[in-house]
Tab-separated table of C-alpha atoms in Angstrom:
chain	number	residue	atom	x	y	z
A	738	UNK	CA	153.838	71.040	69.303
A	739	UNK	CA	152.340	72.875	66.244
A	740	UNK	CA	149.211	71.357	66.930
A	741	UNK	CA	149.127	72.413	70.717
A	742	UNK	CA	149.976	75.929	69.646
A	743	UNK	CA	147.267	76.105	67.061
A	744	UNK	CA	144.881	74.935	69.911
A	745	UNK	CA	146.253	77.547	72.220
A	746	UNK	CA	145.831	80.261	69.486
A	747	UNK	CA	142.166	79.051	68.739
A	748	UNK	CA	141.546	79.028	72.444
A	749	UNK	CA	142.477	82.493	73.009
A	750	UNK	CA	140.520	83.729	69.861
A	751	UNK	CA	137.446	81.970	71.174
A	752	UNK	CA	138.017	83.368	74.674
A	753	UNK	CA	138.704	86.937	73.070
A	754	UNK	CA	135.547	86.616	71.187
A	755	UNK	CA	133.430	85.553	74.302
A	756	UNK	CA	134.959	88.486	76.205
A	757	UNK	CA	133.997	90.848	73.440
A	758	UNK	CA	130.619	89.525	73.240
A	759	UNK	CA	130.170	89.739	77.019
A	760	UNK	CA	131.549	93.313	76.746
A	761	UNK	CA	129.318	94.316	74.100
A	762	UNK	CA	126.386	92.721	76.023
A	763	UNK	CA	127.241	94.545	79.053
A	764	UNK	CA	127.468	97.798	77.215
A	765	UNK	CA	123.854	97.066	75.795
A	766	UNK	CA	122.350	96.276	79.221
A	767	UNK	CA	124.053	98.962	80.899
A	768	UNK	CA	122.594	101.469	78.337
A	769	UNK	CA	119.233	99.839	78.886
A	770	UNK	CA	119.420	100.063	82.632
A	771	UNK	CA	120.533	103.726	82.373
A	772	UNK	CA	117.738	104.519	80.189
A	773	UNK	CA	115.111	102.929	82.268
A	774	UNK	CA	116.336	104.487	85.324
A	775	UNK	CA	116.459	107.941	83.803
A	776	UNK	CA	112.981	107.384	82.467
A	777	UNK	CA	111.501	106.738	85.928
A	778	UNK	CA	113.258	110.002	87.218
A	779	UNK	CA	111.968	112.015	84.211
A	780	UNK	CA	108.368	110.537	84.293
A	781	UNK	CA	107.622	110.049	87.994
A	782	UNK	CA	103.925	109.488	87.368
A	783	UNK	CA	104.872	106.516	85.079
A	784	UNK	CA	107.176	105.201	87.763
A	785	UNK	CA	104.194	105.226	90.103
A	786	UNK	CA	102.122	103.211	87.437
A	787	UNK	CA	104.926	100.774	87.101
A	788	UNK	CA	105.092	100.290	90.983
A	789	UNK	CA	108.231	102.243	91.627
A	790	UNK	CA	107.324	104.668	94.496
A	791	UNK	CA	110.679	106.398	94.866
A	792	UNK	CA	109.467	109.603	93.070
A	793	UNK	CA	105.776	109.699	94.354
A	794	UNK	CA	106.450	113.310	95.565
A	795	UNK	CA	107.207	114.578	91.958
A	796	UNK	CA	105.582	115.536	88.655
A	797	UNK	CA	107.227	115.451	85.182
A	798	UNK	CA	108.608	118.797	83.873
A	799	UNK	CA	106.610	119.476	80.886
A	800	UNK	CA	108.425	122.735	80.016
A	801	UNK	CA	109.309	123.056	76.356
A	802	UNK	CA	113.001	123.322	77.697
A	803	UNK	CA	112.721	119.932	79.375
A	804	UNK	CA	111.061	118.157	76.357
A	805	UNK	CA	113.896	119.507	74.029
A	806	UNK	CA	116.451	118.543	76.634
A	807	UNK	CA	115.049	115.078	76.751
A	808	UNK	CA	115.223	114.790	72.959
A	809	UNK	CA	118.930	115.862	72.910
A	810	UNK	CA	119.441	113.059	75.472
A	811	UNK	CA	117.571	110.596	73.172
A	812	UNK	CA	120.173	111.590	70.464
A	813	UNK	CA	123.149	110.805	72.780
A	814	UNK	CA	121.573	107.550	73.757
A	815	UNK	CA	121.338	106.673	70.010
A	816	UNK	CA	124.819	107.260	69.474
A	817	UNK	CA	125.936	105.168	72.500
A	818	UNK	CA	123.572	102.442	70.899
A	819	UNK	CA	125.310	102.679	67.530
A	820	UNK	CA	128.669	102.400	69.147
A	821	UNK	CA	127.754	98.916	70.260
A	822	UNK	CA	128.976	96.078	67.880
A	823	UNK	CA	125.741	94.399	67.112
A	824	UNK	CA	127.502	91.398	65.444
A	825	UNK	CA	129.042	90.563	68.691
A	826	UNK	CA	125.546	90.098	70.565
A	827	UNK	CA	123.616	86.853	70.924
A	828	UNK	CA	120.286	86.468	69.402
A	829	UNK	CA	118.337	87.700	72.330
A	830	UNK	CA	120.223	90.848	72.643
A	831	UNK	CA	120.138	91.418	68.969
A	832	UNK	CA	116.539	91.414	69.101
A	833	UNK	CA	116.561	93.878	72.079
A	834	UNK	CA	119.015	96.199	70.176
A	835	UNK	CA	116.673	96.223	67.060
A	836	UNK	CA	113.438	96.933	69.063
A	837	UNK	CA	115.235	99.741	71.133
A	838	UNK	CA	116.717	101.114	67.883
A	839	UNK	CA	113.275	101.435	66.367
A	840	UNK	CA	112.057	102.850	69.548
A	841	UNK	CA	114.709	105.466	70.138
A	842	UNK	CA	114.845	106.432	66.406
A	843	UNK	CA	111.016	106.756	66.178
A	844	UNK	CA	111.092	109.104	69.318
A	845	UNK	CA	113.778	111.459	67.835
A	846	UNK	CA	111.662	111.534	64.469
A	847	UNK	CA	108.433	112.242	66.376
A	848	UNK	CA	109.974	115.289	68.112
A	849	UNK	CA	110.424	117.189	64.792
A	850	UNK	CA	106.660	117.043	64.443
A	851	UNK	CA	105.929	118.722	67.713
A	852	UNK	CA	103.146	116.417	68.652
A	853	UNK	CA	103.896	117.449	72.141
A	854	UNK	CA	102.038	120.689	71.585
A	855	UNK	CA	98.876	118.691	71.544
A	856	UNK	CA	98.821	117.346	75.229
A	857	UNK	CA	95.169	117.101	75.550
A	858	UNK	CA	92.150	115.313	73.658
A	859	UNK	CA	89.128	113.561	74.439
A	860	UNK	CA	91.112	110.200	75.117
A	861	UNK	CA	93.826	111.299	77.157
A	862	UNK	CA	95.459	114.141	78.778
A	863	UNK	CA	95.805	115.729	82.445
A	864	UNK	CA	92.120	115.728	82.716
A	865	UNK	CA	91.978	111.987	82.646
A	866	UNK	CA	95.458	110.548	83.491
A	867	UNK	CA	96.010	112.515	86.693
A	868	UNK	CA	92.805	111.501	88.449
A	869	UNK	CA	93.399	107.995	87.572
A	870	UNK	CA	96.774	108.205	89.351
A	871	UNK	CA	95.057	108.040	92.674
A	872	UNK	CA	94.061	104.335	92.079
A	873	UNK	CA	97.730	103.250	91.777
A	874	UNK	CA	99.336	105.392	94.574
A	875	UNK	CA	100.116	103.692	97.706
A	876	UNK	CA	98.790	105.007	101.011
A	877	UNK	CA	100.700	102.796	103.598
A	878	UNK	CA	101.943	105.267	106.030
A	879	UNK	CA	102.574	109.038	106.885
A	880	UNK	CA	105.359	109.219	104.202
A	881	UNK	CA	103.060	108.198	101.480
A	882	UNK	CA	100.726	110.711	102.577
A	883	UNK	CA	103.159	113.365	102.642
A	884	UNK	CA	104.459	112.338	99.291
A	885	UNK	CA	101.013	112.542	97.830
A	886	UNK	CA	100.500	116.032	99.263
A	887	UNK	CA	103.740	117.290	97.774
A	888	UNK	CA	102.751	115.951	94.303
A	889	UNK	CA	99.336	117.591	94.372
A	890	UNK	CA	101.116	120.882	95.485
A	891	UNK	CA	103.024	120.801	92.247
A	892	UNK	CA	99.976	120.635	90.042
A	893	UNK	CA	99.614	124.323	89.430
A	894	UNK	CA	102.978	124.582	87.976
A	895	UNK	CA	102.338	121.291	85.706
A	896	UNK	CA	99.050	122.756	84.559
A	897	UNK	CA	100.890	126.015	83.565
A	898	UNK	CA	103.251	124.066	81.393
A	899	UNK	CA	100.471	122.220	79.824
A	900	UNK	CA	98.880	125.372	78.803
A	901	UNK	CA	101.999	126.847	77.553
A	902	UNK	CA	102.428	123.730	75.216
A	903	UNK	CA	98.833	124.416	74.064
A	904	UNK	CA	99.672	128.138	73.551
A	905	UNK	CA	102.721	127.073	71.287
A	906	UNK	CA	100.389	124.834	69.489
A	907	UNK	CA	98.041	127.603	68.656
A	908	UNK	CA	100.940	129.765	67.571
A	909	UNK	CA	102.260	127.059	65.237
A	910	UNK	CA	98.889	125.865	64.066
A	911	UNK	CA	99.636	122.465	65.701
A	912	UNK	CA	96.182	121.779	67.252
A	913	UNK	CA	93.679	119.005	67.390
A	914	UNK	CA	90.503	119.117	65.243
A	915	UNK	CA	87.740	120.839	66.872
A	916	UNK	CA	85.377	117.760	66.513
A	917	UNK	CA	87.438	115.475	68.877
A	918	UNK	CA	87.682	118.145	71.485
A	919	UNK	CA	84.078	118.710	72.098
A	920	UNK	CA	83.729	116.759	75.361
A	921	UNK	CA	86.932	117.824	76.703
A	922	UNK	CA	85.522	120.999	78.716
A	923	UNK	CA	83.023	118.696	80.449
A	924	UNK	CA	86.087	116.261	81.250
A	925	UNK	CA	87.894	119.028	82.965
A	926	UNK	CA	84.675	120.572	84.601
A	927	UNK	CA	84.073	117.244	86.525
A	928	UNK	CA	87.483	117.550	88.146
A	929	UNK	CA	86.859	121.018	89.850
A	930	UNK	CA	83.013	121.747	89.883
A	931	UNK	CA	82.347	119.279	92.778
A	932	UNK	CA	82.547	119.068	96.508
A	933	UNK	CA	86.115	118.238	97.572
A	934	UNK	CA	84.885	115.173	99.602
A	935	UNK	CA	83.597	113.790	96.123
A	936	UNK	CA	86.694	114.399	94.422
A	937	UNK	CA	88.803	111.281	93.312
A	938	UNK	CA	91.761	113.169	94.853
A	939	UNK	CA	90.263	113.191	98.424
A	940	UNK	CA	89.430	109.360	98.200
A	941	UNK	CA	92.656	108.347	100.213
A	942	UNK	CA	91.632	110.672	102.951
A	943	UNK	CA	88.475	108.691	103.476
A	944	UNK	CA	89.412	104.967	102.530
A	945	UNK	CA	93.212	104.980	103.692
A	946	UNK	CA	93.451	107.482	106.593
A	947	UNK	CA	93.265	104.628	109.059
A	948	UNK	CA	96.819	103.850	108.353
A	949	UNK	CA	97.722	107.261	110.202
A	950	UNK	CA	97.759	107.482	113.960
A	951	UNK	CA	94.408	108.863	115.004
A	952	UNK	CA	96.051	111.895	116.476
A	953	UNK	CA	96.955	112.936	113.033
A	954	UNK	CA	94.007	112.052	110.879
A	955	UNK	CA	92.021	115.202	111.392
A	956	UNK	CA	95.110	117.265	110.466
A	957	UNK	CA	95.620	115.278	107.286
A	958	UNK	CA	92.074	115.695	106.185
A	959	UNK	CA	92.304	119.201	106.623
A	960	UNK	CA	95.589	119.258	104.562
A	961	UNK	CA	93.954	117.157	101.974
A	962	UNK	CA	90.937	119.506	101.591
A	963	UNK	CA	93.058	122.693	101.368
A	964	UNK	CA	95.614	121.254	99.021
A	965	UNK	CA	92.771	119.800	96.723
A	966	UNK	CA	90.876	123.061	96.910
A	967	UNK	CA	93.789	125.378	96.377
A	968	UNK	CA	96.126	123.380	93.989
A	969	UNK	CA	93.839	120.985	92.103
A	970	UNK	CA	90.501	122.701	91.816
A	971	UNK	CA	91.891	126.094	91.003
A	972	UNK	CA	94.341	124.688	88.322
A	973	UNK	CA	91.591	122.729	86.681
A	974	UNK	CA	89.357	125.832	86.617
A	975	UNK	CA	92.204	127.713	84.881
A	976	UNK	CA	92.733	124.966	82.445
A	977	UNK	CA	89.037	124.808	81.682
A	978	UNK	CA	88.770	128.537	80.990
A	979	UNK	CA	91.720	128.330	78.736
A	980	UNK	CA	90.511	125.462	76.926
A	981	UNK	CA	86.929	126.560	76.547
A	982	UNK	CA	87.739	130.174	75.579
A	983	UNK	CA	91.060	130.094	73.847
A	984	UNK	CA	92.157	126.679	72.757
A	985	UNK	CA	88.734	125.317	71.441
A	986	UNK	CA	88.136	128.349	69.294
A	987	UNK	CA	91.587	128.057	67.633
A	988	UNK	CA	91.399	124.300	67.048
A	989	UNK	CA	91.135	122.840	63.535
A	990	UNK	CA	88.056	122.753	61.481
A	991	UNK	CA	89.725	120.370	59.050
A	992	UNK	CA	90.230	116.874	60.505
A	993	UNK	CA	93.079	115.788	57.971
A	994	UNK	CA	96.561	115.503	59.436
A	995	UNK	CA	97.442	117.209	55.970
A	996	UNK	CA	96.146	120.476	57.442
A	997	UNK	CA	99.007	120.394	59.995
A	998	UNK	CA	102.370	121.848	59.183
A	999	UNK	CA	104.357	119.224	57.474
A	1000	UNK	CA	101.115	117.163	57.660
A	1001	UNK	CA	101.764	114.697	54.934
A	1002	UNK	CA	104.996	113.619	56.160
A	1003	UNK	CA	103.481	113.541	59.699
A	1004	UNK	CA	100.829	111.200	58.481
A	1005	UNK	CA	103.345	108.992	56.777
A	1006	UNK	CA	105.257	108.910	60.052
A	1007	UNK	CA	102.101	107.928	62.011
A	1008	UNK	CA	101.249	105.240	59.477
A	1009	UNK	CA	104.518	103.872	59.916
A	1010	UNK	CA	104.531	103.816	63.641
A	1011	UNK	CA	101.024	102.377	64.101
A	1012	UNK	CA	101.420	99.635	61.562
A	1013	UNK	CA	105.196	98.964	62.095
A	1014	UNK	CA	105.596	98.495	58.344
A	1015	UNK	CA	107.112	100.617	55.578
A	1016	UNK	CA	104.000	100.590	53.512
A	1017	UNK	CA	102.693	103.802	52.246
A	1018	UNK	CA	99.348	105.332	53.484
A	1019	UNK	CA	97.860	104.578	50.088
A	1020	UNK	CA	98.835	100.870	50.366
A	1021	UNK	CA	97.223	100.851	53.938
A	1022	UNK	CA	94.131	102.333	52.351
A	1023	UNK	CA	93.946	99.669	49.820
A	1024	UNK	CA	94.361	96.995	52.454
A	1025	UNK	CA	91.397	98.648	54.171
A	1026	UNK	CA	89.173	98.798	51.187
A	1027	UNK	CA	89.808	95.160	50.432
A	1028	UNK	CA	89.071	94.322	54.127
A	1029	UNK	CA	85.945	96.399	54.201
A	1030	UNK	CA	84.642	94.433	51.067
A	1031	UNK	CA	85.673	91.156	52.683
A	1032	UNK	CA	83.576	92.024	55.726
A	1033	UNK	CA	80.614	93.236	53.598
A	1034	UNK	CA	80.645	89.935	51.775
A	1035	UNK	CA	80.526	88.057	55.014
A	1036	UNK	CA	77.745	90.324	56.277
A	1037	UNK	CA	75.659	89.825	53.077
A	1038	UNK	CA	75.869	85.887	53.898
A	1039	UNK	CA	74.643	86.461	57.399
A	1040	UNK	CA	71.851	88.644	56.154
A	1041	UNK	CA	70.575	85.800	53.745
A	1042	UNK	CA	71.128	83.187	56.409
A	1043	UNK	CA	68.876	84.727	58.896
A	1044	UNK	CA	66.397	85.662	56.299
A	1045	UNK	CA	66.238	89.411	56.943
A	1046	UNK	CA	63.901	91.009	54.575
A	1047	UNK	CA	65.356	94.466	53.577
A	1048	UNK	CA	68.285	96.420	52.329
A	1049	UNK	CA	71.721	96.311	53.848
A	1050	UNK	CA	71.336	99.718	55.338
A	1051	UNK	CA	67.939	98.356	56.862
A	1052	UNK	CA	69.878	95.573	58.390
A	1053	UNK	CA	72.385	97.934	59.955
A	1054	UNK	CA	69.637	100.336	61.475
A	1055	UNK	CA	68.028	96.900	62.860
A	1056	UNK	CA	71.219	96.055	64.475
A	1057	UNK	CA	71.644	99.605	66.140
A	1058	UNK	CA	68.152	99.977	67.363
A	1059	UNK	CA	67.200	96.516	68.470
A	1060	UNK	CA	67.524	96.512	72.289
A	1061	UNK	CA	68.229	92.700	72.187
A	1062	UNK	CA	71.850	93.543	71.039
A	1063	UNK	CA	72.561	95.933	73.986
A	1064	UNK	CA	73.234	95.383	77.723
A	1065	UNK	CA	70.683	96.908	79.914
A	1066	UNK	CA	72.928	97.213	83.142
A	1067	UNK	CA	76.497	98.141	83.406
A	1068	UNK	CA	77.503	95.185	85.303
A	1069	UNK	CA	76.096	92.939	82.600
A	1070	UNK	CA	78.463	94.809	80.078
A	1071	UNK	CA	81.306	94.281	82.215
A	1072	UNK	CA	80.534	90.580	82.729
A	1073	UNK	CA	80.323	90.225	79.008
A	1074	UNK	CA	83.738	91.513	78.597
A	1075	UNK	CA	85.098	89.300	81.284
A	1076	UNK	CA	83.547	86.443	79.630
A	1077	UNK	CA	85.301	87.264	76.322
A	1078	UNK	CA	88.669	87.397	78.320
A	1079	UNK	CA	88.054	83.947	79.777
A	1080	UNK	CA	87.558	82.505	76.366
A	1081	UNK	CA	90.537	84.312	75.055
A	1082	UNK	CA	92.954	83.211	77.859
A	1083	UNK	CA	93.530	79.604	76.798
A	1084	UNK	CA	94.050	80.604	73.066
A	1085	UNK	CA	96.897	83.043	73.869
A	1086	UNK	CA	99.367	80.338	74.550
A	1087	UNK	CA	98.893	79.100	70.945
A	1088	UNK	CA	99.844	82.565	69.589
A	1089	UNK	CA	102.627	83.797	72.049
A	1090	UNK	CA	105.692	82.094	73.369
A	1091	UNK	CA	105.853	84.104	76.496
A	1092	UNK	CA	102.979	85.530	78.412
A	1093	UNK	CA	102.926	87.898	81.466
A	1094	UNK	CA	102.959	86.322	84.780
A	1095	UNK	CA	100.667	89.274	85.977
A	1096	UNK	CA	96.922	88.792	85.856
A	1097	UNK	CA	94.730	91.344	84.324
A	1098	UNK	CA	91.096	92.483	84.867
A	1099	UNK	CA	88.188	94.327	83.269
A	1100	UNK	CA	87.257	97.446	85.279
A	1101	UNK	CA	84.634	100.171	84.604
A	1102	UNK	CA	85.748	103.462	83.025
A	1103	UNK	CA	85.556	106.241	85.630
A	1104	UNK	CA	82.392	108.164	85.219
A	1105	UNK	CA	84.115	111.416	84.314
A	1106	UNK	CA	85.868	109.783	81.385
A	1107	UNK	CA	83.179	107.317	80.280
A	1108	UNK	CA	81.052	109.792	77.987
A	1109	UNK	CA	83.911	110.635	75.696
A	1110	UNK	CA	85.296	106.956	75.518
A	1111	UNK	CA	84.482	104.636	72.676
A	1112	UNK	CA	82.272	101.699	73.187
């Protein structure tokens, strides 16, 4: 009898433990689902890139008020996460918990440095990301075209918010170094100093218009031309003038992060974020120096092996100037990268337990973006 009672007690303990584990797991996944859904609503452009088209008629609110509101929401999300008993999660959920904890705490810490006041540089920003959005936007029917036109009509307000962020950056001396911004004006210029018909924003009205009834096509082409001219071109012109005549002259001469307010701490934070370690900037620097020395030693071996007559600097100049080491045609360059990908594919399974099901490809960088992109 005592044995049976003990079994019953153990059974209920185990059952209670399972229920608690399930409850904690449910809490965690409910939190994840809520954060994901909220993220799609807050950042509708990201949703479009991810293939969720419910918010294709919207743009993100980039006002300082919205940015601060999102940060306060992140703090509440962190509290909810910390209220989940991690010890009652399975191994998979513990990993998800830890990864999400790192992400949300990093986001909250990042907010204090006000990096959002630097929304544009030569590698990214509204002058690059928004034109590329056309490539992932669906144009299957009239609703899709209406959503697209509505989104374009919101662009002036969005540009105004971006400019206000940069004005705040100037005021607080949180601006990019001048040297990395030199090509940005031309990037902006290519988005408005062209014929509407040659704009990437007009592309759907040429290539996808056939999904509309023939009786509506002319009307929508006219709507597209008017919307692009009045909302896109005018807004980019405003951004161009502000960037060239106000922002660029007020950008930093010093390239060091230390020249920013609280710059040393900001640099330490970025090192931690990019390396996902707790190593100090000095430790990372030492690793870099040792790696440079290792590579230099390997290069010296190659110089000796090929019998090159000259100094190390001569060899570098030779590599940079000899046309044999360069592609002559853009398509050949693309094919070269694609060949590398094909060689890498079978090796990936040796390094990763899980691989994405979706395929990937190598495409040329858009002409307006290419000149400022690294090779």
